[in-house]
Amino acid sequence: MFEKIVDILKEFLEKHFLPFLSSVVITGIVYFITPNDFTVLTKLEKNFYLLVVFCFSLLIIEVSIILIRKINNKIYYSKEKKKHDDRIIQENRNYLYDLLDSLSPEEFDLVEYLVNNNNQYITSHMDYVNNKFNFDTMFDSRRYKVKEDEIVSIDLYNIDKKCSYKKGAYVNQFKLKEDIYENLKYLKKKTGKISKF
């Protein structure tokens, strides 16, 4: 029985030696500054008063250590998450740069136009769009029969000019995929441009 108590005390002191020692010091200081006629001291008597002060000190120290560890863990994981997020952002940025570098100047101008115009659909004849662009990579598109009297859109050959499509015409409307648009928009906001150059 006595050996078990010794083992428990030994294990406790190995794990909590510094808090134990600090509590002993705090207990000594509190007892030293406590007046002899202090009500709690006289009611609890010296030994029990010292035990209460010791246990209370030890409890505060242990709780403080637990809180500090939790805070440090949160800070550590927050820093690691930021590093991970930054790496993902850089990988996305590099992917977009490579994708944009593979475009012709005309295609790049259209991508830039869509980024600058909140990714509003561009309307064009279906055959031109299907032959010219790699939709699977960058664009969402839909085939559309014009129901309005007229749709006015930019000329894909010259974005400074306009083209109009009359009611009943079959067209293709396309815009950047939402994730690509959001990333390019973020890139433009951060760097002022959507390309390396």
PDB file of N, CA and C in Angstrom, residues 84-144:
ATOM      1  N   HIS A  84      -0.202  26.569 -45.474  1.00  0.00           N
ATOM      2  CA  HIS A  84      -0.854  25.658 -46.422  1.00  0.00           C
ATOM      3  C   HIS A  84      -1.703  26.448 -47.419  1.00  0.00           C
ATOM      4  N   ASP A  85      -2.496  27.394 -46.917  1.00  0.00           N
ATOM      5  CA  ASP A  85      -3.346  28.218 -47.787  1.00  0.00           C
ATOM      6  C   ASP A  85      -2.508  29.034 -48.766  1.00  0.00           C
ATOM      7  N   ASP A  86      -1.405  29.604 -48.268  1.00  0.00           N
ATOM      8  CA  ASP A  86      -0.510  30.382 -49.140  1.00  0.00           C
ATOM      9  C   ASP A  86       0.086  29.509 -50.241  1.00  0.00           C
ATOM     10  N   ARG A  87       0.429  28.270 -49.890  1.00  0.00           N
ATOM     11  CA  ARG A  87       1.000  27.354 -50.882  1.00  0.00           C
ATOM     12  C   ARG A  87      -0.039  27.014 -51.946  1.00  0.00           C
ATOM     13  N   ILE A  88      -1.284  26.763 -51.523  1.00  0.00           N
ATOM     14  CA  ILE A  88      -2.369  26.458 -52.463  1.00  0.00           C
ATOM     15  C   ILE A  88      -2.615  27.651 -53.387  1.00  0.00           C
ATOM     16  N   ILE A  89      -2.623  28.848 -52.818  1.00  0.00           N
ATOM     17  CA  ILE A  89      -2.830  30.059 -53.618  1.00  0.00           C
ATOM     18  C   ILE A  89      -1.726  30.197 -54.656  1.00  0.00           C
ATOM     19  N   GLN A  90      -0.484  29.946 -54.244  1.00  0.00           N
ATOM     20  CA  GLN A  90       0.640  30.055 -55.178  1.00  0.00           C
ATOM     21  C   GLN A  90       0.546  29.001 -56.284  1.00  0.00           C
ATOM     22  N   GLU A  91       0.131  27.784 -55.921  1.00  0.00           N
ATOM     23  CA  GLU A  91      -0.036  26.726 -56.925  1.00  0.00           C
ATOM     24  C   GLU A  91      -1.130  27.103 -57.923  1.00  0.00           C
ATOM     25  N   ASN A  92      -2.249  27.648 -57.417  1.00  0.00           N
ATOM     26  CA  ASN A  92      -3.330  28.102 -58.296  1.00  0.00           C
ATOM     27  C   ASN A  92      -2.858  29.226 -59.213  1.00  0.00           C
ATOM     28  N   ARG A  93      -2.089  30.130 -58.633  1.00  0.00           N
ATOM     29  CA  ARG A  93      -1.562  31.258 -59.408  1.00  0.00           C
ATOM     30  C   ARG A  93      -0.657  30.754 -60.536  1.00  0.00           C
ATOM     31  N   ASN A  94       0.226  29.815 -60.217  1.00  0.00           N
ATOM     32  CA  ASN A  94       1.129  29.261 -61.229  1.00  0.00           C
ATOM     33  C   ASN A  94       0.353  28.524 -62.325  1.00  0.00           C
ATOM     34  N   TYR A  95      -0.688  27.776 -61.897  1.00  0.00           N
ATOM     35  CA  TYR A  95      -1.527  27.074 -62.873  1.00  0.00           C
ATOM     36  C   TYR A  95      -2.191  28.073 -63.825  1.00  0.00           C
ATOM     37  N   LEU A  96      -2.733  29.155 -63.261  1.00  0.00           N
ATOM     38  CA  LEU A  96      -3.391  30.162 -64.097  1.00  0.00           C
ATOM     39  C   LEU A  96      -2.404  30.852 -65.027  1.00  0.00           C
ATOM     40  N   TYR A  97      -1.217  31.168 -64.504  1.00  0.00           N
ATOM     41  CA  TYR A  97      -0.199  31.796 -65.352  1.00  0.00           C
ATOM     42  C   TYR A  97       0.150  30.882 -66.539  1.00  0.00           C
ATOM     43  N   ASP A  98       0.341  29.596 -66.255  1.00  0.00           N
ATOM     44  CA  ASP A  98       0.672  28.648 -67.332  1.00  0.00           C
ATOM     45  C   ASP A  98      -0.467  28.552 -68.347  1.00  0.00           C
ATOM     46  N   LEU A  99      -1.696  28.530 -67.838  1.00  0.00           N
ATOM     47  CA  LEU A  99      -2.862  28.445 -68.711  1.00  0.00           C
ATOM     48  C   LEU A  99      -2.966  29.684 -69.599  1.00  0.00           C
ATOM     49  N   LEU A 100      -2.774  30.847 -68.997  1.00  0.00           N
ATOM     50  CA  LEU A 100      -2.873  32.095 -69.757  1.00  0.00           C
ATOM     51  C   LEU A 100      -1.719  32.254 -70.745  1.00  0.00           C
ATOM     52  N   ASP A 101      -0.552  31.750 -70.378  1.00  0.00           N
ATOM     53  CA  ASP A 101       0.601  31.820 -71.294  1.00  0.00           C
ATOM     54  C   ASP A 101       0.368  30.992 -72.555  1.00  0.00           C
ATOM     55  N   SER A 102      -0.505  29.975 -72.457  1.00  0.00           N
ATOM     56  CA  SER A 102      -0.745  29.114 -73.620  1.00  0.00           C
ATOM     57  C   SER A 102      -1.773  29.718 -74.587  1.00  0.00           C
ATOM     58  N   LEU A 103      -2.388  30.838 -74.213  1.00  0.00           N
ATOM     59  CA  LEU A 103      -3.411  31.447 -75.059  1.00  0.00           C
ATOM     60  C   LEU A 103      -2.795  32.345 -76.125  1.00  0.00           C
ATOM     61  N   SER A 104      -3.536  32.486 -77.197  1.00  0.00           N
ATOM     62  CA  SER A 104      -3.128  33.472 -78.215  1.00  0.00           C
ATOM     63  C   SER A 104      -3.445  34.869 -77.669  1.00  0.00           C
ATOM     64  N   PRO A 105      -2.859  35.928 -78.246  1.00  0.00           N
ATOM     65  CA  PRO A 105      -3.159  37.288 -77.766  1.00  0.00           C
ATOM     66  C   PRO A 105      -4.651  37.617 -77.794  1.00  0.00           C
ATOM     67  N   GLU A 106      -5.353  37.158 -78.830  1.00  0.00           N
ATOM     68  CA  GLU A 106      -6.796  37.431 -78.930  1.00  0.00           C
ATOM     69  C   GLU A 106      -7.566  36.741 -77.804  1.00  0.00           C
ATOM     70  N   GLU A 107      -7.200  35.503 -77.543  1.00  0.00           N
ATOM     71  CA  GLU A 107      -7.853  34.748 -76.463  1.00  0.00           C
ATOM     72  C   GLU A 107      -7.572  35.394 -75.110  1.00  0.00           C
ATOM     73  N   PHE A 108      -6.329  35.824 -74.921  1.00  0.00           N
ATOM     74  CA  PHE A 108      -5.971  36.486 -73.662  1.00  0.00           C
ATOM     75  C   PHE A 108      -6.797  37.762 -73.483  1.00  0.00           C
ATOM     76  N   ASP A 109      -6.968  38.520 -74.567  1.00  0.00           N
ATOM     77  CA  ASP A 109      -7.775  39.748 -74.488  1.00  0.00           C
ATOM     78  C   ASP A 109      -9.200  39.443 -74.058  1.00  0.00           C
ATOM     79  N   LEU A 110      -9.764  38.335 -74.570  1.00  0.00           N
ATOM     80  CA  LEU A 110     -11.126  37.959 -74.183  1.00  0.00           C
ATOM     81  C   LEU A 110     -11.212  37.578 -72.702  1.00  0.00           C
ATOM     82  N   VAL A 111     -10.209  36.840 -72.235  1.00  0.00           N
ATOM     83  CA  VAL A 111     -10.179  36.468 -70.810  1.00  0.00           C
ATOM     84  C   VAL A 111     -10.097  37.728 -69.958  1.00  0.00           C
ATOM     85  N   GLU A 112      -9.233  38.640 -70.346  1.00  0.00           N
ATOM     86  CA  GLU A 112      -9.083  39.892 -69.605  1.00  0.00           C
ATOM     87  C   GLU A 112     -10.385  40.696 -69.643  1.00  0.00           C
ATOM     88  N   TYR A 113     -11.044  40.698 -70.802  1.00  0.00           N
ATOM     89  CA  TYR A 113     -12.327  41.394 -70.941  1.00  0.00           C
ATOM     90  C   TYR A 113     -13.349  40.817 -69.951  1.00  0.00           C
ATOM     91  N   LEU A 114     -13.435  39.499 -69.872  1.00  0.00           N
ATOM     92  CA  LEU A 114     -14.390  38.854 -68.959  1.00  0.00           C
ATOM     93  C   LEU A 114     -14.074  39.169 -67.501  1.00  0.00           C
ATOM     94  N   VAL A 115     -12.795  39.186 -67.152  1.00  0.00           N
ATOM     95  CA  VAL A 115     -12.401  39.512 -65.768  1.00  0.00           C
ATOM     96  C   VAL A 115     -12.802  40.948 -65.437  1.00  0.00           C
ATOM     97  N   ASN A 116     -12.599  41.858 -66.393  1.00  0.00           N
ATOM     98  CA  ASN A 116     -12.904  43.277 -66.166  1.00  0.00           C
ATOM     99  C   ASN A 116     -14.391  43.586 -66.191  1.00  0.00           C
ATOM    100  N   ASN A 117     -15.194  42.682 -66.759  1.00  0.00           N
ATOM    101  CA  ASN A 117     -16.636  42.932 -66.903  1.00  0.00           C
ATOM    102  C   ASN A 117     -17.482  41.952 -66.101  1.00  0.00           C
ATOM    103  N   ASN A 118     -16.970  41.576 -64.938  1.00  0.00           N
ATOM    104  CA  ASN A 118     -17.702  40.711 -63.993  1.00  0.00           C
ATOM    105  C   ASN A 118     -18.181  39.405 -64.620  1.00  0.00           C
ATOM    106  N   ASN A 119     -17.418  38.912 -65.576  1.00  0.00           N
ATOM    107  CA  ASN A 119     -17.685  37.610 -66.193  1.00  0.00           C
ATOM    108  C   ASN A 119     -19.074  37.540 -66.839  1.00  0.00           C
ATOM    109  N   GLN A 120     -19.503  38.644 -67.435  1.00  0.00           N
ATOM    110  CA  GLN A 120     -20.770  38.664 -68.166  1.00  0.00           C
ATOM    111  C   GLN A 120     -20.613  37.860 -69.456  1.00  0.00           C
ATOM    112  N   TYR A 121     -21.636  37.099 -69.812  1.00  0.00           N
ATOM    113  CA  TYR A 121     -21.579  36.261 -71.014  1.00  0.00           C
ATOM    114  C   TYR A 121     -21.156  37.062 -72.245  1.00  0.00           C
ATOM    115  N   ILE A 122     -20.342  36.421 -73.088  1.00  0.00           N
ATOM    116  CA  ILE A 122     -20.049  36.920 -74.432  1.00  0.00           C
ATOM    117  C   ILE A 122     -20.847  36.043 -75.386  1.00  0.00           C
ATOM    118  N   THR A 123     -21.461  36.675 -76.363  1.00  0.00           N
ATOM    119  CA  THR A 123     -22.267  35.939 -77.340  1.00  0.00           C
ATOM    120  C   THR A 123     -21.522  35.894 -78.659  1.00  0.00           C
ATOM    121  N   SER A 124     -21.551  34.717 -79.311  1.00  0.00           N
ATOM    122  CA  SER A 124     -20.876  34.557 -80.600  1.00  0.00           C
ATOM    123  C   SER A 124     -21.548  33.450 -81.395  1.00  0.00           C
ATOM    124  N   HIS A 125     -21.194  33.374 -82.707  1.00  0.00           N
ATOM    125  CA  HIS A 125     -21.690  32.256 -83.511  1.00  0.00           C
ATOM    126  C   HIS A 125     -21.069  30.966 -82.986  1.00  0.00           C
ATOM    127  N   MET A 126     -21.830  29.901 -82.963  1.00  0.00           N
ATOM    128  CA  MET A 126     -21.379  28.644 -82.379  1.00  0.00           C
ATOM    129  C   MET A 126     -20.135  28.089 -83.050  1.00  0.00           C
ATOM    130  N   ASP A 127     -20.097  28.138 -84.385  1.00  0.00           N
ATOM    131  CA  ASP A 127     -18.973  27.501 -85.064  1.00  0.00           C
ATOM    132  C   ASP A 127     -17.651  28.170 -84.725  1.00  0.00           C
ATOM    133  N   TYR A 128     -17.640  29.484 -84.616  1.00  0.00           N
ATOM    134  CA  TYR A 128     -16.404  30.190 -84.284  1.00  0.00           C
ATOM    135  C   TYR A 128     -15.921  29.782 -82.888  1.00  0.00           C
ATOM    136  N   VAL A 129     -16.825  29.829 -81.939  1.00  0.00           N
ATOM    137  CA  VAL A 129     -16.463  29.538 -80.551  1.00  0.00           C
ATOM    138  C   VAL A 129     -15.982  28.100 -80.402  1.00  0.00           C
ATOM    139  N   ASN A 130     -16.705  27.161 -80.988  1.00  0.00           N
ATOM    140  CA  ASN A 130     -16.337  25.750 -80.837  1.00  0.00           C
ATOM    141  C   ASN A 130     -14.997  25.434 -81.496  1.00  0.00           C
ATOM    142  N   ASN A 131     -14.661  26.135 -82.540  1.00  0.00           N
ATOM    143  CA  ASN A 131     -13.391  25.877 -83.216  1.00  0.00           C
ATOM    144  C   ASN A 131     -12.233  26.615 -82.566  1.00  0.00           C
ATOM    145  N   LYS A 132     -12.519  27.748 -81.978  1.00  0.00           N
ATOM    146  CA  LYS A 132     -11.434  28.637 -81.536  1.00  0.00           C
ATOM    147  C   LYS A 132     -10.953  28.345 -80.111  1.00  0.00           C
ATOM    148  N   PHE A 133     -11.858  28.041 -79.203  1.00  0.00           N
ATOM    149  CA  PHE A 133     -11.493  27.980 -77.788  1.00  0.00           C
ATOM    150  C   PHE A 133     -11.573  26.573 -77.201  1.00  0.00           C
ATOM    151  N   ASN A 134     -10.754  26.369 -76.196  1.00  0.00           N
ATOM    152  CA  ASN A 134     -10.792  25.113 -75.460  1.00  0.00           C
ATOM    153  C   ASN A 134     -11.758  25.281 -74.286  1.00  0.00           C
ATOM    154  N   PHE A 135     -13.030  24.990 -74.524  1.00  0.00           N
ATOM    155  CA  PHE A 135     -14.061  25.223 -73.509  1.00  0.00           C
ATOM    156  C   PHE A 135     -13.873  24.395 -72.255  1.00  0.00           C
ATOM    157  N   ASP A 136     -13.412  23.170 -72.431  1.00  0.00           N
ATOM    158  CA  ASP A 136     -13.295  22.282 -71.268  1.00  0.00           C
ATOM    159  C   ASP A 136     -12.371  22.852 -70.209  1.00  0.00           C
ATOM    160  N   THR A 137     -11.381  23.591 -70.632  1.00  0.00           N
ATOM    161  CA  THR A 137     -10.389  24.095 -69.680  1.00  0.00           C
ATOM    162  C   THR A 137     -10.832  25.366 -68.977  1.00  0.00           C
ATOM    163  N   MET A 138     -11.349  26.327 -69.745  1.00  0.00           N
ATOM    164  CA  MET A 138     -11.552  27.653 -69.169  1.00  0.00           C
ATOM    165  C   MET A 138     -12.982  28.157 -69.128  1.00  0.00           C
ATOM    166  N   PHE A 139     -13.842  27.657 -69.997  1.00  0.00           N
ATOM    167  CA  PHE A 139     -15.136  28.311 -70.172  1.00  0.00           C
ATOM    168  C   PHE A 139     -16.326  27.417 -69.849  1.00  0.00           C
ATOM    169  N   ASP A 140     -17.377  28.067 -69.360  1.00  0.00           N
ATOM    170  CA  ASP A 140     -18.709  27.475 -69.325  1.00  0.00           C
ATOM    171  C   ASP A 140     -19.445  28.067 -70.519  1.00  0.00           C
ATOM    172  N   SER A 141     -20.220  27.224 -71.211  1.00  0.00           N
ATOM    173  CA  SER A 141     -20.927  27.763 -72.374  1.00  0.00           C
ATOM    174  C   SER A 141     -22.301  27.128 -72.493  1.00  0.00           C
ATOM    175  N   ARG A 142     -23.133  27.774 -73.276  1.00  0.00           N
ATOM    176  CA  ARG A 142     -24.447  27.215 -73.578  1.00  0.00           C
ATOM    177  C   ARG A 142     -24.836  27.620 -74.990  1.00  0.00           C
ATOM    178  N   ARG A 143     -25.537  26.720 -75.659  1.00  0.00           N
ATOM    179  CA  ARG A 143     -26.109  27.055 -76.960  1.00  0.00           C
ATOM    180  C   ARG A 143     -27.429  27.768 -76.693  1.00  0.00           C
ATOM    181  N   TYR A 144     -27.711  28.735 -77.495  1.00  0.00           N
ATOM    182  CA  TYR A 144     -28.853  29.589 -77.197  1.00  0.00           C
ATOM    183  C   TYR A 144     -29.501  30.076 -78.482  1.00  0.00           C
TER     184      TYR A 144
END
